Structures are given as structure tokens and as C-alpha cells.
Short mmCIF file of C-alpha atoms in Angstrom, two decimals:
data_model
loop_
_atom_site.label_atom_id
_atom_site.label_comp_id
_atom_site.label_asym_id
_atom_site.label_seq_id
_atom_site.Cartn_x
_atom_site.Cartn_y
_atom_site.Cartn_z
CA MET A 18 52.68 -24.15 -7.56
CA ASN A 19 53.40 -27.30 -9.53
CA GLN A 20 52.79 -26.65 -13.23
CA GLU A 21 50.30 -29.50 -13.47
CA GLU A 22 48.50 -28.65 -10.29
CA VAL A 23 45.16 -26.98 -9.68
CA SER A 24 44.87 -25.30 -6.29
CA ILE A 25 41.78 -24.36 -4.33
CA ILE A 26 42.72 -21.40 -2.16
CA GLU A 27 40.38 -20.64 0.73
CA ILE A 28 40.21 -16.90 1.48
CA THR A 29 38.29 -17.27 4.71
CA GLU A 30 37.85 -19.95 7.35
CA ILE A 31 35.32 -22.42 5.99
CA LYS A 32 32.99 -24.24 8.34
CA ALA A 33 30.28 -26.51 7.02
CA LYS A 34 28.70 -29.78 8.08
CA ASN A 35 28.27 -32.38 5.35
CA PRO A 36 27.77 -29.68 2.72
CA ILE A 37 26.13 -29.92 -0.67
CA ILE A 38 28.26 -28.57 -3.52
CA LEU A 39 26.67 -27.18 -6.69
CA CYS A 40 29.04 -27.18 -9.62
CA GLY A 41 28.48 -24.71 -12.47
CA LEU A 42 31.23 -25.13 -15.05
CA PRO A 43 31.02 -23.95 -18.69
CA ASP A 44 29.41 -26.74 -20.72
CA VAL A 45 26.48 -27.25 -23.11
CA GLY A 46 24.28 -24.11 -23.20
CA LEU A 47 26.21 -22.69 -20.22
CA VAL A 48 23.39 -24.25 -18.19
CA GLY A 49 25.42 -24.80 -15.00
CA VAL A 50 27.09 -21.39 -15.13
CA ILE A 51 23.78 -19.55 -15.60
CA ALA A 52 22.01 -21.64 -12.92
CA VAL A 53 24.79 -21.27 -10.33
CA SER A 54 25.18 -17.54 -11.03
CA HIS A 55 21.45 -17.05 -10.36
CA ILE A 56 21.63 -19.19 -7.21
CA ILE A 57 24.62 -17.20 -5.88
CA LYS A 58 22.76 -13.90 -6.39
CA SER A 59 19.42 -15.16 -5.07
CA LEU A 60 20.86 -16.67 -1.89
CA ASN A 61 23.36 -13.83 -1.43
CA MET A 62 26.19 -16.36 -1.16
CA LYS A 63 29.66 -15.16 -0.13
CA GLU A 64 32.93 -15.85 -1.93
CA VAL A 65 35.05 -18.18 0.22
CA ALA A 66 37.67 -19.57 -2.17
CA TYR A 67 39.13 -19.35 -5.64
CA ILE A 68 40.66 -21.94 -7.94
CA ASP A 69 43.94 -21.34 -9.75
CA SER A 70 46.30 -23.18 -12.06
CA ASP A 71 49.07 -22.51 -14.56
CA LEU A 72 46.92 -24.54 -16.98
CA PHE A 73 44.18 -21.89 -16.96
CA PRO A 74 44.26 -19.06 -19.53
CA PRO A 75 46.01 -15.92 -18.22
CA ILE A 76 42.75 -14.19 -17.28
CA MET A 77 41.53 -12.09 -14.37
CA VAL A 78 38.01 -10.65 -14.21
CA PHE A 79 37.40 -7.13 -12.95
CA HIS A 80 34.30 -6.55 -10.83
CA ASN A 81 33.75 -3.05 -9.40
CA GLY A 82 37.39 -2.25 -10.06
CA THR A 83 38.67 -5.29 -8.20
CA PRO A 84 40.61 -8.04 -10.01
CA THR A 85 39.01 -11.41 -9.30
CA TYR A 86 39.82 -15.01 -10.19
CA PRO A 87 37.42 -16.36 -12.87
CA LEU A 88 36.90 -19.66 -11.01
CA ARG A 89 35.47 -19.10 -7.55
CA ILE A 90 33.66 -20.91 -4.74
CA TYR A 91 30.76 -19.34 -2.84
CA GLN A 92 29.07 -20.46 0.37
CA LYS A 93 25.86 -19.99 2.25
CA GLU A 94 25.56 -22.16 5.35
CA ASP A 95 25.96 -25.78 4.19
CA ILE A 96 25.72 -25.07 0.47
CA PHE A 97 28.74 -24.33 -1.71
CA ALA A 98 28.62 -23.15 -5.32
CA ILE A 99 31.53 -23.53 -7.76
CA PHE A 100 31.33 -21.07 -10.64
CA SER A 101 33.51 -20.18 -13.63
CA GLU A 102 33.36 -16.99 -15.69
CA SER A 103 35.94 -18.29 -18.13
CA ALA A 104 35.96 -21.22 -20.58
CA LEU A 105 38.05 -24.21 -19.47
CA SER A 106 40.94 -25.45 -21.57
CA PRO A 107 40.91 -29.19 -22.33
CA GLU A 108 44.31 -29.60 -20.57
CA SER A 109 43.02 -28.13 -17.33
CA ILE A 110 39.91 -30.24 -16.81
CA TYR A 111 41.69 -33.37 -15.50
CA PRO A 112 43.52 -31.69 -12.59
CA LEU A 113 40.55 -29.36 -12.03
CA ALA A 114 38.11 -32.26 -11.66
CA ARG A 115 40.58 -34.10 -9.38
CA SER A 116 40.97 -30.98 -7.19
CA ILE A 117 37.22 -30.37 -6.94
CA VAL A 118 36.52 -33.98 -5.95
CA SER A 119 39.41 -34.06 -3.42
CA TRP A 120 38.31 -30.75 -1.89
CA ALA A 121 34.70 -32.01 -1.71
CA LYS A 122 35.87 -35.20 0.01
CA GLU A 123 37.97 -33.18 2.47
CA LYS A 124 34.86 -31.15 3.40
CA ASN A 125 32.84 -34.36 4.06
CA THR A 126 30.47 -33.38 1.28
CA SER A 127 27.14 -35.18 1.39
CA LEU A 128 26.42 -34.55 -2.30
CA LEU A 129 28.34 -33.00 -5.20
CA ILE A 130 25.83 -31.92 -7.83
CA SER A 131 27.06 -31.20 -11.38
CA LEU A 132 24.67 -28.90 -13.23
CA GLY A 133 24.78 -29.09 -17.02
CA GLY A 134 22.96 -29.50 -20.29
CA ILE A 135 22.27 -32.13 -22.92
CA GLY A 136 22.41 -30.73 -26.44
CA THR A 137 18.92 -31.22 -27.84
CA PRO A 138 18.43 -30.66 -31.60
CA ASN A 139 14.71 -29.74 -31.34
CA ARG A 140 15.18 -27.45 -28.31
CA ILE A 141 13.51 -24.60 -30.26
CA ASP A 142 10.19 -26.47 -29.95
CA ILE A 143 10.55 -27.30 -26.23
CA ASP A 144 8.91 -24.80 -23.88
CA VAL A 145 9.99 -26.36 -20.57
CA PRO A 146 13.18 -28.43 -20.87
CA LYS A 147 13.25 -31.81 -19.12
CA VAL A 148 16.02 -32.57 -16.64
CA TYR A 149 17.76 -35.95 -16.70
CA SER A 150 19.86 -37.38 -13.90
CA ALA A 151 22.57 -39.91 -13.12
CA SER A 152 24.44 -40.83 -9.96
CA ASN A 153 27.17 -43.17 -8.77
CA MET A 154 25.35 -43.92 -5.49
CA PRO A 155 22.24 -46.10 -5.05
CA SER A 156 21.07 -43.85 -2.16
CA VAL A 157 21.13 -40.80 -4.47
CA ARG A 158 19.38 -42.76 -7.21
CA GLU A 159 16.61 -43.47 -4.69
CA ILE A 160 16.17 -39.72 -4.12
CA ILE A 161 15.93 -38.95 -7.84
CA LYS A 162 13.50 -41.83 -8.24
CA LYS A 163 11.35 -40.42 -5.41
CA TYR A 164 11.11 -37.06 -7.21
CA GLU A 165 10.47 -38.78 -10.56
CA ILE A 166 13.46 -37.21 -12.31
CA PRO A 167 14.16 -39.22 -15.46
CA ILE A 168 17.41 -41.16 -15.41
CA MET A 169 19.92 -40.88 -18.26
CA GLU A 170 19.86 -44.60 -19.03
CA GLU A 171 22.49 -44.87 -21.80
CA GLY A 172 24.96 -42.59 -23.53
CA PHE A 173 28.33 -40.92 -23.36
CA MET A 174 29.31 -37.86 -21.37
CA VAL A 175 32.36 -35.80 -22.33
CA GLY A 176 33.99 -32.91 -20.51
CA PRO A 177 34.59 -31.71 -16.94
CA TYR A 178 31.46 -33.34 -15.50
CA ALA A 179 32.49 -36.70 -16.96
CA LEU A 180 35.78 -36.42 -15.06
CA ILE A 181 34.07 -35.29 -11.85
CA ALA A 182 31.80 -38.36 -12.16
CA LYS A 183 34.85 -40.56 -12.77
CA TYR A 184 36.90 -39.27 -9.81
CA SER A 185 33.81 -39.34 -7.56
CA ILE A 186 33.58 -43.10 -8.16
CA HIS A 187 37.28 -43.40 -7.30
CA LYS A 188 36.89 -41.37 -4.07
CA ASN A 189 33.50 -42.88 -3.16
CA LEU A 190 31.94 -39.41 -3.14
CA PRO A 191 28.18 -39.08 -3.85
CA ASN A 192 27.86 -37.30 -7.20
CA LEU A 193 24.61 -36.36 -8.91
CA LEU A 194 24.49 -35.17 -12.51
CA LEU A 195 21.52 -33.00 -13.44
CA LEU A 196 21.37 -32.36 -17.18
CA ALA A 197 18.68 -30.22 -18.79
CA GLU A 198 17.66 -30.33 -22.43
CA ALA A 199 19.48 -27.33 -23.89
CA PHE A 200 20.60 -25.50 -27.01
CA PRO A 201 24.06 -26.99 -27.69
CA ASN A 202 25.62 -23.76 -28.92
CA TYR A 203 23.61 -20.94 -27.31
CA PRO A 204 23.33 -19.80 -23.69
CA ASP A 205 20.14 -21.37 -22.33
CA PRO A 206 18.59 -19.67 -19.26
CA GLY A 207 15.38 -21.71 -19.75
CA ALA A 208 17.35 -24.93 -19.24
CA ALA A 209 19.05 -23.38 -16.18
CA ALA A 210 15.60 -22.57 -14.74
CA SER A 211 14.52 -26.22 -15.17
CA ILE A 212 17.62 -27.36 -13.24
CA ILE A 213 16.94 -24.89 -10.40
CA ASN A 214 13.36 -26.14 -10.18
CA VAL A 215 14.69 -29.67 -9.68
CA LEU A 216 17.13 -28.43 -7.00
CA ASN A 217 14.22 -26.65 -5.27
CA LYS A 218 12.55 -30.06 -4.96
CA ILE A 219 15.43 -32.33 -4.04
CA ILE A 220 17.49 -30.08 -1.73
CA SER A 221 14.82 -27.47 -0.83
CA LEU A 222 16.91 -24.70 -2.34
CA ASN A 223 13.97 -22.27 -2.51
CA VAL A 224 15.29 -20.11 -5.36
CA ASP A 225 12.75 -18.25 -7.50
CA VAL A 226 13.38 -18.76 -11.24
CA LYS A 227 11.01 -15.97 -12.31
CA PRO A 228 13.70 -13.22 -12.27
CA LEU A 229 16.00 -15.54 -14.25
CA LEU A 230 13.37 -16.14 -16.94
CA GLU A 231 12.49 -12.44 -17.07
CA LYS A 232 16.15 -11.59 -17.77
CA SER A 233 16.58 -14.51 -20.14
CA GLU A 234 17.19 -12.42 -23.29
CA GLU A 235 19.75 -10.16 -21.58
CA ILE A 236 21.59 -13.21 -20.20
CA ARG A 237 21.71 -14.79 -23.66
CA LEU A 238 23.13 -11.57 -25.04
CA SER A 239 25.78 -11.04 -22.40
CA ALA A 240 26.91 -14.69 -22.30
CA ARG A 241 27.65 -14.92 -26.04
CA GLU A 242 31.43 -14.59 -25.78
CA LEU A 243 31.71 -17.19 -23.01
CA MET A 244 29.44 -19.51 -25.03
CA LYS A 245 31.59 -19.11 -28.16
CA ARG A 246 34.81 -19.88 -26.30
CA THR A 247 33.16 -22.80 -24.47
CA VAL A 248 31.93 -24.35 -27.75
CA GLU A 249 35.48 -24.10 -29.18
CA SER A 250 36.89 -25.77 -26.08
CA LEU A 251 34.22 -28.50 -25.96
CA LYS A 252 34.95 -29.38 -29.61
CA LYS A 253 38.60 -29.99 -28.68
CA MET A 254 37.43 -32.27 -25.83
CA GLY A 255 35.49 -34.44 -28.34
CA LYS A 256 32.06 -33.35 -27.11
CA SER A 257 30.42 -34.63 -30.31
CA GLN A 258 30.86 -38.15 -28.93
CA GLU A 259 27.85 -37.45 -26.69
CA TYR A 260 25.67 -37.90 -29.80
CA GLU A 261 26.99 -41.43 -30.38
CA VAL A 262 25.51 -44.70 -29.17
CA PRO A 263 27.51 -46.87 -26.76
CA LEU A 264 28.37 -50.31 -28.13
CA MET A 265 27.56 -52.43 -25.08
CA TYR A 266 24.35 -54.48 -25.27
CA VAL A 267 23.69 -53.52 -28.93
CA MET B 16 39.00 -1.66 -38.17
CA GLU B 17 41.62 -4.33 -37.73
CA PHE B 18 41.75 -5.15 -34.09
CA TRP B 19 43.89 -7.67 -32.27
CA MET B 20 40.85 -9.58 -31.05
CA ASP B 21 40.08 -10.97 -34.50
CA GLU B 22 37.68 -13.48 -32.98
CA SER B 23 35.46 -10.77 -31.48
CA ILE B 24 31.77 -10.98 -32.26
CA TRP B 25 31.05 -7.28 -31.98
CA ASN B 26 31.88 -4.19 -33.99
CA TYR B 27 31.68 -1.14 -31.79
CA GLU B 28 32.27 1.35 -34.60
CA TYR B 29 29.06 0.35 -36.39
CA GLY B 30 27.14 -0.76 -33.27
CA LYS B 31 26.84 -4.29 -34.67
CA LEU B 32 26.89 -7.64 -32.91
CA GLU B 33 27.62 -10.88 -34.67
CA PRO B 34 25.05 -13.48 -33.63
CA LEU B 35 25.92 -17.01 -32.54
CA TYR B 36 24.78 -19.54 -35.14
CA GLU B 37 24.95 -23.21 -36.02
CA ILE B 38 24.71 -24.82 -39.43
CA TYR B 39 24.09 -28.45 -40.25
CA GLU B 40 22.70 -30.77 -42.91
CA SER B 41 19.61 -32.91 -42.46
CA ASN B 42 17.45 -34.80 -45.01
CA GLY B 43 18.98 -33.04 -47.99
CA GLU B 44 18.52 -29.62 -46.41
CA ILE B 45 20.93 -27.11 -44.94
CA ILE B 46 19.54 -25.84 -41.64
CA ILE B 47 20.87 -22.68 -40.00
CA ARG B 48 19.86 -21.59 -36.51
CA ILE B 49 20.79 -18.10 -35.38
CA ASP B 50 20.50 -16.87 -31.80
CA LEU B 51 18.94 -13.39 -31.81
CA PRO B 52 18.20 -12.43 -28.20
CA CYS B 53 16.43 -9.08 -27.68
CA VAL B 54 15.02 -9.10 -31.24
CA GLN B 55 11.32 -8.57 -30.63
CA ASP B 56 9.55 -9.48 -33.84
CA LYS B 57 10.13 -11.22 -37.16
CA SER B 58 9.47 -7.88 -38.89
CA ASP B 59 12.78 -6.66 -37.36
CA ILE B 60 14.75 -9.32 -39.27
CA GLN B 61 15.90 -9.23 -42.87
CA VAL B 62 17.26 -12.39 -44.49
CA ASN B 63 18.88 -12.30 -47.93
CA VAL B 64 19.86 -15.56 -49.59
CA THR B 65 22.05 -16.33 -52.58
CA GLU B 66 23.11 -19.73 -53.91
CA TYR B 67 26.25 -19.53 -51.77
CA SER B 68 25.45 -17.39 -48.75
CA VAL B 69 22.90 -16.15 -46.26
CA ASN B 70 22.96 -12.61 -44.88
CA ILE B 71 21.03 -11.67 -41.75
CA GLU B 72 20.40 -8.19 -40.42
CA ALA B 73 18.24 -7.85 -37.31
CA LYS B 74 17.27 -4.86 -35.23
CA ILE B 75 17.79 -5.29 -31.49
CA GLY B 76 14.56 -4.31 -29.69
CA ARG B 77 16.23 -1.85 -27.40
CA ILE B 78 19.61 -0.23 -27.65
CA ILE B 79 22.22 -2.19 -25.71
CA GLN B 80 24.52 0.29 -24.07
CA TYR B 81 27.62 -0.48 -22.03
CA GLU B 82 28.85 2.54 -20.09
CA ARG B 83 32.36 1.17 -19.57
CA TRP B 84 33.01 -1.35 -22.31
CA GLY B 85 35.87 -3.68 -21.45
CA THR B 86 39.33 -2.23 -21.26
CA PHE B 87 38.24 0.68 -23.49
CA GLN B 88 36.32 2.09 -20.53
CA ARG B 89 34.07 4.02 -22.88
CA SER B 90 30.38 4.07 -23.68
CA ILE B 91 29.39 1.73 -26.50
CA ARG B 92 25.94 1.11 -28.01
CA PHE B 93 24.79 -1.87 -30.02
CA CYS B 94 21.57 -1.70 -32.04
CA LYS B 95 21.67 -4.56 -34.53
CA TYR B 96 22.93 -8.01 -35.43
CA SER B 97 24.68 -8.60 -38.71
CA LYS B 98 26.16 -11.75 -40.17
CA THR B 99 26.91 -13.26 -43.57
CA ILE B 100 27.24 -17.03 -43.54
CA ARG B 101 28.97 -18.80 -46.43
CA LEU B 102 27.19 -22.04 -47.24
CA PRO B 103 29.05 -25.36 -47.62
CA VAL B 104 27.06 -26.28 -50.79
CA ARG B 105 24.98 -24.51 -53.45
CA ILE B 106 21.36 -24.06 -52.48
CA ASP B 107 18.17 -23.03 -54.23
CA PRO B 108 17.39 -19.52 -52.86
CA LYS B 109 13.74 -19.73 -53.96
CA SER B 110 13.13 -22.75 -51.73
CA ALA B 111 14.36 -21.01 -48.57
CA LYS B 112 11.99 -21.00 -45.59
CA ALA B 113 12.43 -19.34 -42.20
CA ARG B 114 10.71 -19.17 -38.84
CA PHE B 115 11.42 -17.09 -35.72
CA LYS B 116 10.61 -18.58 -32.33
CA ASN B 117 11.78 -17.64 -28.82
CA GLY B 118 14.55 -15.43 -30.18
CA ILE B 119 15.93 -18.11 -32.53
CA LEU B 120 15.79 -17.72 -36.30
CA GLU B 121 15.70 -21.05 -38.14
CA ILE B 122 16.33 -21.14 -41.90
CA HIS B 123 15.79 -24.22 -44.10
CA LEU B 124 17.58 -24.28 -47.46
CA THR B 125 17.28 -26.97 -50.14
CA LYS B 126 20.54 -28.16 -51.70
CA LYS B 127 20.84 -27.51 -55.41
CA GLU B 128 22.99 -30.55 -56.13
CA GLN B 129 20.91 -33.49 -57.29
CA LEU B 130 21.51 -36.99 -55.97
CA HIS B 131 21.82 -39.77 -58.55
CA THR B 132 21.26 -43.30 -57.34
CA ILE B 133 23.61 -45.71 -59.07
CA PRO B 134 23.00 -49.42 -59.64
CA ILE B 135 25.29 -51.81 -57.72
CA GLU B 136 26.69 -54.49 -60.03
#
């Protein structure tokens, strides 16, 4: 493996027709990770690939006594889910985003959906977080308009999803960003539930969020370490720039 | 116990977890938000404030037990959160206010330093 390279290694033969990919990488409030983890369990998705790189921390996860790669891809029919149990180092996100977008293009993906959060200072007073959206494709923007999902009109985005959005433009791959209002520094299952509810509408995912909300406190407790490491990593990526105002048109 | 994972946010010997928290300044106040999942009621939380620090102790509603904790592979129980936060400025302890909502404790502290507006010549 080239030192700079990120590899997606398929562990089974993958067949899918114009799949939809859900991307749950560690970001604000671990929204994508929590949402994708719940989707994988609810739909009983099967592991079909893992992602590896010398730029990742030297970590393996043990599940039921079996060592497992922290970054994995799951599949159920024409839906894939990318999921990470480990925080991403700033150095790894460029080749990782490039690999994800190239792999998605190779699979003739109809839509790559990045699931994340927007740090919201008054989140404590929000009972049901809103979900904002953005896409590089007019056809996808029509879908989000149809379902009345507010569009993120202006602002910066920093981190792995920013790079996935960037490389999706380059590869002409339809990318949709779904970002829920979230606690910036705490795991936020409520925000993850809001994202799943949007997915239920736009791609008929049919995943019940009730079990997720019922286990919300336990999830917040068990995700603390991943959240802490993710916050440290996001700081190094310059995540605070998301709270700044872009200059254009001022 | 000195352990090689000095960044760990748990202490298995005393059954304590260190909560995640954020601290920032807004409108002359220091605001601290502490994530306390599984704490059931405000009566389970004790907050002690000095001019320089805030200490939080909170009882976890049910005992959190891991049968095979990490590489230790042994049973570990956690029953409370504990954290002392050093403040970036002096505050007035008597002005401190707190609320507990959806498992988040929010503390507002008034800065003790006074602002003096100076004339611009």
C-alpha cells in the first residue's frame, strides 16, 4: 500500500444498481455515526468492505472476539452505509474523501448522502432539531425542495464532508449534505433521529427512530470517548471556521 | 492511579466518569455546559463554585456496569460523574445560576473583573 493511499477493500462480491450511499463519519455531535449505526442495525445490513490506510491511527476494534477495521462499509440491496468507529486524523481526510468519491463513482452511485451536524449554540432549548441541506446537483436540489428541507444558503463547511462535497463536484457525482442542528461537543442522538426522519421521506428508508431516542442517554454515555477524540481532531482541521461569515456579497 | 492513558475520562478505581463539557464567554458571563447522560434529576447533582473553579458531582441514575471493560477484561461499575473545572477568569460565586435540561447542566457565572470604559482622545 502506498503510504499516502486509502484503500477500500471489498470482502465479498458487491452487486448493486445505482446505489445510494449513506456516509456516517465522525463530525459535529457524532450525528452521522449515530444515525448510520442505527440504520445498519435496523436494516440488518451486512459488512461488505473495509477502509484502510497507513494514515489512520493504529487501531483495530474487537467485536465478539473478532478484530475488525474501524472504518467499514455495509450493504442492504441498493443502499450502502459507510461508518467509522474511530476519530479521523486531519491528514487522512483528503485521501479518504477521494477514495470514497472514486469508489462511489465506480459503483454508479445515484446519490452519496453525507450525514452530519451543524453546531448550534442554543441546542439545549431545541426539542426537535431542524435538518439543513445542500447539494451540487440541481436535480437533487429539486428533491430537497419538494420535501421542504431548508437549504444551507451561506456559510463554511470544514472537515471530511467538505472534501467529499469538493471531490463530488470534480467527479460529477450527486452529493447531498444533510446537516442537523446539534450539540457541537456532545454526542447527539436527537439530531441523528432528525436526519433519519428526513431520509425516511426522501429515500423511503423506513427506519424507526423510536428505539434510537429511547436509548439516547446510553448512546451519549458510550460515545463520549469517540466524541472527545473527534472534537480534538476537528479543532486541528479548523472547524471553528464554520462559525464565520463568508466574505462574498457582504 | 497513574495510567498510560492520561487522557482517559473514567476512573475505574472510584467508579467515576469525567463528563464532557464546554466553556465559553458571552455577554460578560462565563457559561459552562456539562453533558450528564443518565442523570435523572437535578437533585442528583451537586455544584460547588469558588472564584476560580467549579466542581460538579452527579449521581448516575443507574449503575453502569461493563462486564468486560476494554483490554482489562474485567467487570467495572460506574456510578457517578465528577469534574473540577478551572475557570479562565475570576467569577462571583454568589451570582452563579444553573439549570438542568435534557441531561445537560448549564451554569452561568458572572465575571468579577469590572470593565472600565476609557475616553478616546
